[in-house]
C-alpha positions as protocol buffer text, in pm:
chain_id: "A"
residue {
  index: 1
  type: ASN
  ca { x: 8476 y: -944 z: -2733 }
}
residue {
  index: 2
  type: PHE
  ca { x: 8138 y: -846 z: -2839 }
}
residue {
  index: 3
  type: THR
  ca { x: 8134 y: -742 z: -3186 }
}
residue {
  index: 4
  type: GLN
  ca { x: 7799 y: -634 z: -3333 }
}
residue {
  index: 5
  type: VAL
  ca { x: 7452 y: -540 z: -3201 }
}
residue {
  index: 6
  type: ILE
  ca { x: 7208 y: -745 z: -3388 }
}
residue {
  index: 7
  type: LYS
  ca { x: 6909 y: -563 z: -3538 }
}
residue {
  index: 8
  type: THR
  ca { x: 6545 y: -683 z: -3587 }
}
residue {
  index: 9
  type: VAL
  ca { x: 6405 y: -825 z: -3911 }
}
residue {
  index: 10
  type: ASN
  ca { x: 6173 y: -531 z: -3969 }
}
residue {
  index: 11
  type: GLN
  ca { x: 6419 y: -284 z: -3829 }
}
residue {
  index: 12
  type: GLN
  ca { x: 6173 y: -154 z: -3550 }
}
residue {
  index: 13
  type: ASN
  ca { x: 6263 y: 132 z: -3336 }
}
residue {
  index: 14
  type: ARG
  ca { x: 6478 y: 116 z: -3051 }
}
residue {
  index: 15
  type: ILE
  ca { x: 6412 y: 307 z: -2691 }
}
residue {
  index: 16
  type: ASP
  ca { x: 6744 y: 445 z: -2551 }
}
residue {
  index: 17
  type: ILE
  ca { x: 6831 y: 350 z: -2187 }
}
residue {
  index: 18
  type: VAL
  ca { x: 7041 y: 588 z: -2028 }
}
residue {
  index: 19
  type: THR
  ca { x: 7317 y: 449 z: -1761 }
}
residue {
  index: 20
  type: ASN
  ca { x: 7524 y: 708 z: -1603 }
}
residue {
  index: 21
  type: GLU
  ca { x: 7530 y: 932 z: -1887 }
}
residue {
  index: 22
  type: LYS
  ca { x: 7598 y: 620 z: -2142 }
}
residue {
  index: 23
  type: LYS
  ca { x: 7306 y: 585 z: -2378 }
}
residue {
  index: 24
  type: ARG
  ca { x: 7218 y: 208 z: -2507 }
}
residue {
  index: 25
  type: LYS
  ca { x: 6935 y: 131 z: -2763 }
}
residue {
  index: 26
  type: TYR
  ca { x: 6698 y: -167 z: -2660 }
}
residue {
  index: 27
  type: TYR
  ca { x: 6410 y: -316 z: -2837 }
}
residue {
  index: 28
  type: MET
  ca { x: 6070 y: -346 z: -2664 }
}
residue {
  index: 29
  type: LEU
  ca { x: 5897 y: -625 z: -2587 }
}
residue {
  index: 30
  type: THR
  ca { x: 5504 y: -607 z: -2445 }
}
residue {
  index: 31
  type: GLY
  ca { x: 5198 y: -862 z: -2474 }
}
residue {
  index: 32
  type: GLU
  ca { x: 5120 y: -696 z: -2799 }
}
residue {
  index: 33
  type: ASN
  ca { x: 5467 y: -658 z: -2922 }
}
residue {
  index: 34
  type: GLN
  ca { x: 5711 y: -925 z: -3019 }
}
residue {
  index: 35
  type: GLN
  ca { x: 6044 y: -933 z: -3193 }
}
residue {
  index: 36
  type: LEU
  ca { x: 6207 y: -1116 z: -3471 }
}
residue {
  index: 37
  type: PHE
  ca { x: 6573 y: -1156 z: -3543 }
}
residue {
  index: 38
  type: GLU
  ca { x: 6753 y: -1336 z: -3822 }
}
residue {
  index: 39
  type: ILE
  ca { x: 7101 y: -1426 z: -3729 }
}
residue {
  index: 40
  type: GLN
  ca { x: 7370 y: -1596 z: -3939 }
}
residue {
  index: 41
  type: GLY
  ca { x: 7520 y: -1893 z: -3749 }
}
residue {
  index: 42
  type: PRO
  ca { x: 7750 y: -2052 z: -3639 }
}
residue {
  index: 43
  type: ALA
  ca { x: 7761 y: -1776 z: -3354 }
}
residue {
  index: 44
  type: LYS
  ca { x: 7736 y: -1710 z: -2977 }
}
residue {
  index: 45
  type: VAL
  ca { x: 7482 y: -1444 z: -2890 }
}
residue {
  index: 46
  type: ARG
  ca { x: 7419 y: -1277 z: -2569 }
}
residue {
  index: 47
  type: VAL
  ca { x: 7075 y: -1133 z: -2508 }
}
residue {
  index: 48
  type: PHE
  ca { x: 7059 y: -844 z: -2250 }
}
residue {
  index: 49
  type: SER
  ca { x: 6715 y: -799 z: -2097 }
}
residue {
  index: 50
  type: ARG
  ca { x: 6594 y: -502 z: -1871 }
}
residue {
  index: 51
  type: MET
  ca { x: 6242 y: -465 z: -1716 }
}
residue {
  index: 52
  type: LYS
  ca { x: 6056 y: -114 z: -1705 }
}
residue {
  index: 53
  type: PHE
  ca { x: 5959 y: -23 z: -1352 }
}
residue {
  index: 54
  type: ASP
  ca { x: 5644 y: 187 z: -1337 }
}
residue {
  index: 55
  type: ASN
  ca { x: 5541 y: 61 z: -998 }
}
residue {
  index: 56
  type: ASN
  ca { x: 5672 y: 102 z: -652 }
}
residue {
  index: 57
  type: ARG
  ca { x: 5867 y: -226 z: -619 }
}
residue {
  index: 58
  type: LEU
  ca { x: 6213 y: -240 z: -578 }
}
residue {
  index: 59
  type: ILE
  ca { x: 6246 y: -611 z: -685 }
}
residue {
  index: 60
  type: ASP
  ca { x: 6016 y: -796 z: -952 }
}
residue {
  index: 61
  type: ASN
  ca { x: 6033 y: -1066 z: -1224 }
}
residue {
  index: 62
  type: TYR
  ca { x: 5963 y: -1165 z: -1576 }
}
residue {
  index: 63
  type: TYR
  ca { x: 5955 y: -1398 z: -1816 }
}
residue {
  index: 64
  type: ILE
  ca { x: 6099 y: -1403 z: -2196 }
}
residue {
  index: 65
  type: PHE
  ca { x: 5954 y: -1689 z: -2422 }
}
residue {
  index: 66
  type: VAL
  ca { x: 6211 y: -1774 z: -2706 }
}
residue {
  index: 67
  type: ARG
  ca { x: 6162 y: -1947 z: -3038 }
}
residue {
  index: 68
  type: GLU
  ca { x: 6440 y: -2084 z: -3299 }
}
residue {
  index: 69
  type: ASP
  ca { x: 6290 y: -2121 z: -3657 }
}
residue {
  index: 70
  type: GLY
  ca { x: 5908 y: -2172 z: -3528 }
}
residue {
  index: 71
  type: ILE
  ca { x: 6009 y: -2411 z: -3278 }
}
residue {
  index: 72
  type: ASP
  ca { x: 5982 y: -2345 z: -2888 }
}
residue {
  index: 73
  type: LEU
  ca { x: 6326 y: -2316 z: -2751 }
}
residue {
  index: 74
  type: GLY
  ca { x: 6228 y: -2208 z: -2371 }
}
residue {
  index: 75
  type: THR
  ca { x: 6096 y: -1982 z: -2137 }
}
residue {
  index: 76
  type: TYR
  ca { x: 6343 y: -1779 z: -1921 }
}
residue {
  index: 77
  type: TYR
  ca { x: 6256 y: -1658 z: -1597 }
}
residue {
  index: 78
  type: PHE
  ca { x: 6447 y: -1350 z: -1465 }
}
residue {
  index: 79
  type: LYS
  ca { x: 6413 y: -1192 z: -1121 }
}
residue {
  index: 80
  type: SER
  ca { x: 6576 y: -795 z: -1122 }
}
residue {
  index: 81
  type: GLU
  ca { x: 6599 y: -507 z: -892 }
}
residue {
  index: 82
  type: LYS
  ca { x: 6555 y: -165 z: -976 }
}
residue {
  index: 83
  type: SER
  ca { x: 6813 y: 25 z: -1100 }
}
residue {
  index: 84
  type: ILE
  ca { x: 6847 y: 384 z: -963 }
}
residue {
  index: 85
  type: GLU
  ca { x: 7135 y: 446 z: -1237 }
}
residue {
  index: 86
  type: SER
  ca { x: 6909 y: 352 z: -1523 }
}
residue {
  index: 87
  type: SER
  ca { x: 6611 y: 506 z: -1708 }
}
residue {
  index: 88
  type: ILE
  ca { x: 6449 y: 517 z: -1985 }
}
residue {
  index: 89
  type: VAL
  ca { x: 6541 y: 868 z: -2165 }
}
residue {
  index: 90
  type: VAL
  ca { x: 6202 y: 960 z: -2283 }
}
residue {
  index: 91
  type: SER
  ca { x: 5983 y: 890 z: -2002 }
}
residue {
  index: 92
  type: GLN
  ca { x: 6241 y: 858 z: -1746 }
}
residue {
  index: 93
  type: ASP
  ca { x: 6085 y: 556 z: -1597 }
}
residue {
  index: 94
  type: TYR
  ca { x: 6353 y: 358 z: -1410 }
}
residue {
  index: 95
  type: VAL
  ca { x: 6442 y: 21 z: -1530 }
}
residue {
  index: 96
  type: GLY
  ca { x: 6574 y: -308 z: -1383 }
}
residue {
  index: 97
  type: LYS
  ca { x: 6926 y: -424 z: -1382 }
}
residue {
  index: 98
  type: TRP
  ca { x: 7003 y: -620 z: -1656 }
}
residue {
  index: 99
  type: ARG
  ca { x: 6987 y: -978 z: -1684 }
}
residue {
  index: 100
  type: SER
  ca { x: 7105 y: -1198 z: -1962 }
}
residue {
  index: 101
  type: LEU
  ca { x: 7065 y: -1532 z: -2151 }
}
residue {
  index: 102
  type: TRP
  ca { x: 7303 y: -1707 z: -2409 }
}
residue {
  index: 103
  type: LEU
  ca { x: 7195 y: -1856 z: -2737 }
}
residue {
  index: 104
  type: ASN
  ca { x: 7402 y: -2106 z: -2934 }
}
residue {
  index: 105
  type: ILE
  ca { x: 7319 y: -2013 z: -3299 }
}
residue {
  index: 106
  type: PRO
  ca { x: 7374 y: -2336 z: -3496 }
}
residue {
  index: 107
  type: ASP
  ca { x: 7551 y: -2329 z: -3886 }
}
residue {
  index: 108
  type: GLY
  ca { x: 7341 y: -2125 z: -4112 }
}
residue {
  index: 109
  type: ARG
  ca { x: 7051 y: -1870 z: -4117 }
}
residue {
  index: 110
  type: HIS
  ca { x: 6795 y: -1868 z: -3828 }
}
residue {
  index: 111
  type: TYR
  ca { x: 6523 y: -1674 z: -3701 }
}
residue {
  index: 112
  type: TYR
  ca { x: 6469 y: -1587 z: -3356 }
}
residue {
  index: 113
  type: THR
  ca { x: 6153 y: -1478 z: -3194 }
}
residue {
  index: 114
  type: PHE
  ca { x: 6130 y: -1309 z: -2844 }
}
residue {
  index: 115
  type: SER
  ca { x: 5804 y: -1253 z: -2669 }
}
residue {
  index: 116
  type: LEU
  ca { x: 5647 y: -1220 z: -2339 }
}
residue {
  index: 117
  type: PRO
  ca { x: 5451 y: -1534 z: -2260 }
}
residue {
  index: 118
  type: ASN
  ca { x: 5096 y: -1484 z: -2188 }
}
residue {
  index: 119
  type: MET
  ca { x: 5077 y: -1562 z: -1824 }
}
residue {
  index: 120
  type: GLU
  ca { x: 4932 y: -1364 z: -1542 }
}
residue {
  index: 121
  type: ALA
  ca { x: 5248 y: -1247 z: -1361 }
}
residue {
  index: 122
  type: ASN
  ca { x: 5391 y: -1141 z: -1700 }
}
residue {
  index: 123
  type: LYS
  ca { x: 5074 y: -962 z: -1843 }
}
residue {
  index: 124
  type: ASP
  ca { x: 5140 y: -568 z: -1778 }
}
residue {
  index: 125
  type: LYS
  ca { x: 5525 y: -594 z: -1801 }
}
residue {
  index: 126
  type: THR
  ca { x: 5756 y: -400 z: -2063 }
}
residue {
  index: 127
  type: ILE
  ca { x: 6094 y: -573 z: -2118 }
}
residue {
  index: 128
  type: PHE
  ca { x: 6333 y: -434 z: -2337 }
}
residue {
  index: 129
  type: ILE
  ca { x: 6600 y: -657 z: -2497 }
}
residue {
  index: 130
  type: ARG
  ca { x: 6926 y: -594 z: -2691 }
}
residue {
  index: 131
  type: LEU
  ca { x: 7128 y: -865 z: -2865 }
}
residue {
  index: 132
  type: LYS
  ca { x: 7517 y: -875 z: -2937 }
}
residue {
  index: 133
  type: GLU
  ca { x: 7714 y: -1127 z: -3103 }
}
residue {
  index: 134
  type: TRP
  ca { x: 8026 y: -1255 z: -2918 }
}
residue {
  index: 135
  type: LYS
  ca { x: 8376 y: -1360 z: -3103 }
}
residue {
  index: 136
  type: GLU
  ca { x: 8626 y: -1543 z: -2933 }
}
residue {
  index: 137
  type: LYS
  ca { x: 8953 y: -1323 z: -2912 }
}
residue {
  index: 138
  type: GLU
  ca { x: 9174 y: -1452 z: -3202 }
}
residue {
  index: 139
  type: GLU
  ca { x: 9549 y: -1545 z: -3084 }
}
C-alpha cells in the first residue's frame, strides 16, 4: 500500500503528467537541476521515473544518480519506450513509460539527492521523478 507522496526539502514546483486523463505530479531532473528529499526511516520508498521524449525515437535510455546523506548510493540505468498515452500537461511532450527503483530507508532522518550523472548519453535529458512511501498492510 502506498501511503503518501514524499515532497522535496525545498518544495520545488512539480510538473503535471497526464495518462488517460489521470494527472500525477512529478519533480524535474535536468543537467542543472537536482532534487533533495528528507525521509524519515525506517521506510520503503519507491521512486517512479519517466523521461521526456522530445525526439523522434521510440526507445531511449537514461541514468539517475542517487546519494544518501551525501554518500554515493548508486547510478541507476533505465531503458524506456515512448508512451503515447502519457504527456506533460503544459507542453504536450510525450514521456516514456515509467520505470522505478526501491530505496530501503534506515532508521532515523535521511537526505536523498537525485541528479542526472554528468555523462554524454545523459547530457540533454529531462527526467521526472516522484517518490511514494510503501507501508505493509496490517493484518
